[in-house]
Amino acid sequence: MSLRAFLSRRVVAGEKVCPAALLVEGEQICDVVAPDEVPAQAETQDFGNAAILPGLVDSHVHINEPGRTEWEGFETATRAAAAGGYTLLVDMPLNCLPATTNVTALEAKREAAQGRCRIDWMAWGGVVADNQCEIQLLADARVSGFKCFLVHPGIDGFTMVTEQQLRAALPHIVRTGLPLLVHAELPAPIDAATECLKDADWSLYHTYLESRPEEAELAAIRLLLTLCREYKFRLHIVHLSAGKALSELRAARSEGLPVSVETCPHYLHLSAEAIPQGATFFKCAPPIRSRENREALWRGLRQGTIDLVASDHSPCPPQMKRLADRNFQSAWGGIASLSVALPVMYTEATERGFALNDIARWMAESPAKLAGCQMRKGRIASGHDADFVVFDTESEFVVREDRLYYRHPVSPYVGEKLRGVVKATYLRGNLVFANGEFPGEPVGREYRR
Ligand SMILES: [Zn+2]
């Protein structure tokens, strides 16, 4: 097998950023060496000052196939992801039809993905009101873990769980040893707040924000921490938006509870104050909150209370955003960002003194650990898959619709100037994206934990 060497002055390998060469044989990294140690027979490519980061892992994506391929799909989601520097997506069990709540549905998803993926993928299984007996079967079929909602997920066909239903599921989840990812908002504070907003102006973002108060997240997180203490299951809070919850999460971690936390690029970049009237493409749940709250989330990352950043890429057909109605109540909630998440994060992180290795930890290593693929994914290290992204940190670009690459180019980031350009993405040694092109056949496949 021929040996290839990929060099850069800034290779992000673990906590180090230094001049190095990745030695790649077939699909794997066989070594990481100093540039002057590259064997003479290696076919060499030097990326100079552009950084080489591990291929990003997104542990929170709604691909929506099978069943709602008109919303997104494996072909378009993995294309956008490759352009964004991702090499592995973990698909959420809802918005596709059937939802991934049993093995038959999982097999249908595997069938749909066949031959369509530009990058690798894994599947989360769903925990709903009445599928406790499917949990072990899904684990045996090698899902990465499970996802549930404590509030209505905004779509029928995937039921939320009450505390009682969650208690019925937890012993089964504990037996699998897999993580449970939870959408942590409780309905009661949302219902109460919404009740008071009957006559409010729903074209204003502020109305929507008031309808989903931080208390909904706080109450859900308190309940989950109590259950975590009782059942000792591996708990993961998805898309934390309420900075107020950080102190309790920090305390839970120092108590030794097995809890991890994610937030998303949109909570770290956007702020409620700047969202224009009627701009429903900013709607997501939980909502984007104040500027001050955004800075609290950055402190959460700095202190390590927030472990990782996932996109929660959740697209829909443009008409579901109700842009003509300008109505934040009826619009679909979800922000698609696979192709721009890395530059969004780089732009914000460098302003706050973070480095490339922080981004690699948040967007590659920690999500890989959560999904259970950390032996092969999420790091530049010998024995790992040769998944990496060449990232030009010096260049800036303006987000345009033709650079989004997912099915419906709707995005709150359009028109923004961002720092950092993905020049190329390699999946298991194969070039899957370079300068706006997607060379070769789709070689992505499912990775099973
Ligand atoms: Zn989601």
Coordinates of C-alpha atoms in Angstrom, one line a residue, residues 101-308:
T101 CA -37.7 4.0 17.5
N102 CA -37.4 0.3 16.6
V103 CA -35.0 -1.9 14.6
T104 CA -37.2 -2.1 11.5
A105 CA -37.0 1.7 11.2
L106 CA -33.3 1.6 11.8
E107 CA -32.9 -0.9 8.9
A108 CA -35.0 1.4 6.7
K109 CA -32.6 4.2 7.4
R110 CA -29.6 2.1 6.7
E111 CA -31.1 1.1 3.4
A112 CA -31.9 4.8 2.5
A113 CA -28.3 5.8 3.3
Q114 CA -26.7 3.1 1.1
G115 CA -24.5 4.7 -1.5
R116 CA -25.6 8.2 -0.9
C117 CA -23.2 9.5 1.8
R118 CA -20.2 11.8 1.2
I119 CA -19.0 11.2 4.8
D120 CA -19.6 8.6 7.5
W121 CA -22.6 8.5 9.7
M122 CA -24.1 6.8 12.8
A123 CA -27.6 6.6 14.2
W124 CA -29.2 7.6 17.6
G125 CA -32.2 5.5 18.6
G126 CA -35.4 7.2 19.9
V127 CA -37.0 6.7 23.3
V128 CA -40.7 7.6 23.1
A129 CA -43.7 7.1 25.4
D130 CA -44.2 3.4 24.6
N131 CA -41.1 1.8 23.2
Q132 CA -39.3 0.6 26.3
C133 CA -39.1 -3.0 24.9
E134 CA -37.2 -1.7 21.8
I135 CA -34.4 -0.2 23.7
Q136 CA -32.2 -3.3 24.1
L137 CA -33.0 -4.4 20.6
L138 CA -31.8 -1.0 19.2
A139 CA -28.6 -1.3 21.3
D140 CA -28.0 -4.8 19.9
A141 CA -28.5 -3.3 16.4
R142 CA -25.7 -0.9 17.4
V143 CA -27.2 2.6 17.7
S144 CA -24.9 5.1 19.4
G145 CA -27.3 5.8 22.2
F146 CA -30.8 7.3 22.7
K147 CA -32.6 10.5 22.4
C148 CA -35.8 11.7 24.1
F149 CA -37.9 14.8 24.5
L150 CA -39.4 16.2 27.7
V151 CA -41.6 18.5 25.7
H152 CA -43.5 18.1 22.4
P153 CA -40.9 17.9 19.7
G154 CA -42.7 20.2 17.3
I155 CA -43.7 17.2 15.1
D156 CA -46.2 14.3 15.4
G157 CA -44.9 10.7 15.2
F158 CA -42.3 11.1 17.9
T159 CA -43.9 11.4 21.3
M160 CA -42.4 13.2 24.2
V161 CA -41.9 11.3 27.5
T162 CA -43.3 12.2 30.9
E163 CA -41.3 11.6 34.1
Q164 CA -43.2 8.4 34.6
Q165 CA -42.5 7.2 31.0
L166 CA -38.9 8.1 31.4
R167 CA -38.7 6.2 34.7
A168 CA -40.1 3.2 32.8
A169 CA -37.4 3.5 30.1
L170 CA -34.4 4.2 32.3
P171 CA -33.6 0.7 33.7
H172 CA -33.5 -0.5 30.1
I173 CA -31.2 2.3 29.1
V174 CA -28.9 1.7 32.1
R175 CA -28.5 -1.9 31.0
T176 CA -27.3 -0.9 27.6
G177 CA -24.6 1.4 29.1
L178 CA -25.4 3.9 26.3
P179 CA -26.0 7.6 26.7
L180 CA -29.4 9.2 26.8
L181 CA -29.6 12.5 25.1
V182 CA -32.4 14.7 26.3
H183 CA -34.1 17.8 24.9
A184 CA -34.3 19.5 28.3
E185 CA -37.3 21.8 28.4
L186 CA -40.5 21.0 30.5
P187 CA -43.9 21.9 29.0
A188 CA -45.4 23.6 32.1
P189 CA -43.4 26.9 32.1
I190 CA -43.7 27.1 28.3
D191 CA -47.5 26.6 28.5
A192 CA -47.9 29.1 31.2
A193 CA -45.8 31.7 29.4
T194 CA -47.6 31.1 26.1
E195 CA -51.0 31.5 27.8
C196 CA -50.1 35.0 28.7
L197 CA -49.0 35.9 25.2
K198 CA -52.3 35.1 23.4
D199 CA -52.7 38.7 22.2
A200 CA -49.0 39.4 21.7
D201 CA -47.4 40.3 18.4
W202 CA -45.9 37.0 17.1
S203 CA -44.0 38.7 14.3
L204 CA -41.7 39.9 17.1
Y205 CA -38.8 37.6 18.1
H206 CA -39.2 38.8 21.6
T207 CA -42.7 37.2 21.9
Y208 CA -41.3 33.8 20.9
L209 CA -38.4 34.3 23.4
E210 CA -40.8 35.0 26.2
S211 CA -42.8 31.9 25.4
R212 CA -39.8 29.7 26.0
P213 CA -38.4 30.9 29.3
E214 CA -35.1 29.7 30.8
E215 CA -37.2 28.2 33.6
A216 CA -38.4 25.5 31.2
E217 CA -34.8 24.4 30.7
L218 CA -33.8 24.8 34.4
A219 CA -36.8 22.7 35.6
A220 CA -36.0 20.0 33.1
I221 CA -32.3 19.9 34.0
R222 CA -33.2 19.6 37.7
L223 CA -35.5 16.7 37.0
L224 CA -32.9 15.0 34.9
L225 CA -30.1 15.5 37.5
T226 CA -32.4 13.9 40.1
L227 CA -33.1 10.9 37.9
C228 CA -29.4 10.7 37.0
R229 CA -28.5 10.5 40.7
E230 CA -31.1 7.8 41.2
Y231 CA -30.5 5.6 38.1
K232 CA -26.9 6.5 37.3
F233 CA -27.5 6.6 33.6
R234 CA -25.2 8.4 31.2
L235 CA -27.0 11.7 30.7
H236 CA -26.3 14.2 27.9
I237 CA -28.1 17.5 27.7
V238 CA -28.5 18.5 24.0
H239 CA -28.4 22.1 22.8
L240 CA -28.2 24.0 26.2
S241 CA -29.4 27.5 25.7
A242 CA -30.0 28.8 29.2
G243 CA -26.8 30.0 30.8
K244 CA -28.5 30.1 34.1
A245 CA -28.4 26.2 34.2
L246 CA -24.6 26.1 34.2
S247 CA -24.0 26.4 37.9
E248 CA -26.2 23.4 38.7
L249 CA -24.7 21.4 35.9
R250 CA -21.2 22.3 37.2
A251 CA -22.2 21.2 40.7
A252 CA -23.6 17.9 39.3
R253 CA -20.4 17.2 37.6
S254 CA -18.3 17.9 40.6
E255 CA -20.6 15.5 42.5
G256 CA -19.5 12.9 40.0
L257 CA -22.7 12.5 38.1
P258 CA -22.2 11.1 34.5
V259 CA -23.5 14.1 32.7
S260 CA -22.3 16.0 29.7
V261 CA -23.5 19.1 28.0
E262 CA -23.7 20.5 24.4
T263 CA -24.5 23.8 23.0
C264 CA -24.7 25.0 19.3
P265 CA -23.0 27.6 17.1
H266 CA -26.2 29.7 16.9
Y267 CA -26.4 30.2 20.6
L268 CA -22.7 31.2 20.7
H269 CA -22.9 33.6 17.7
L270 CA -26.4 35.1 17.4
S271 CA -28.4 37.1 20.0
A272 CA -32.0 37.9 20.6
E273 CA -31.4 41.6 20.5
A274 CA -30.2 41.4 16.8
I275 CA -33.1 39.3 15.4
P276 CA -35.2 41.4 13.1
Q277 CA -39.0 41.4 13.2
G278 CA -40.5 38.6 11.1
A279 CA -37.1 36.8 10.5
T280 CA -38.4 33.4 11.3
F281 CA -35.3 31.6 10.0
F282 CA -33.8 32.5 13.4
K283 CA -36.4 30.3 15.2
C284 CA -35.1 27.2 17.1
A285 CA -36.0 25.5 20.4
P286 CA -34.8 26.3 22.9
P287 CA -34.5 29.8 21.6
I288 CA -31.5 32.1 21.0
R289 CA -31.4 34.3 24.1
S290 CA -29.8 37.6 25.1
R291 CA -26.2 38.7 24.4
E292 CA -25.5 38.4 28.0
N293 CA -26.7 34.8 28.0
R294 CA -24.5 34.1 25.0
E295 CA -21.4 35.2 27.0
A296 CA -22.4 32.9 29.9
L297 CA -22.4 30.0 27.4
W298 CA -18.9 30.9 26.3
R299 CA -17.9 30.9 30.0
G300 CA -19.4 27.5 30.3
L301 CA -17.2 26.3 27.4
R302 CA -14.1 27.9 29.0
Q303 CA -14.8 26.3 32.4
G304 CA -15.4 22.9 30.7
T305 CA -19.1 22.7 32.0
I306 CA -20.1 22.6 28.3
D307 CA -18.3 19.7 26.7
L308 CA -19.1 20.1 23.0

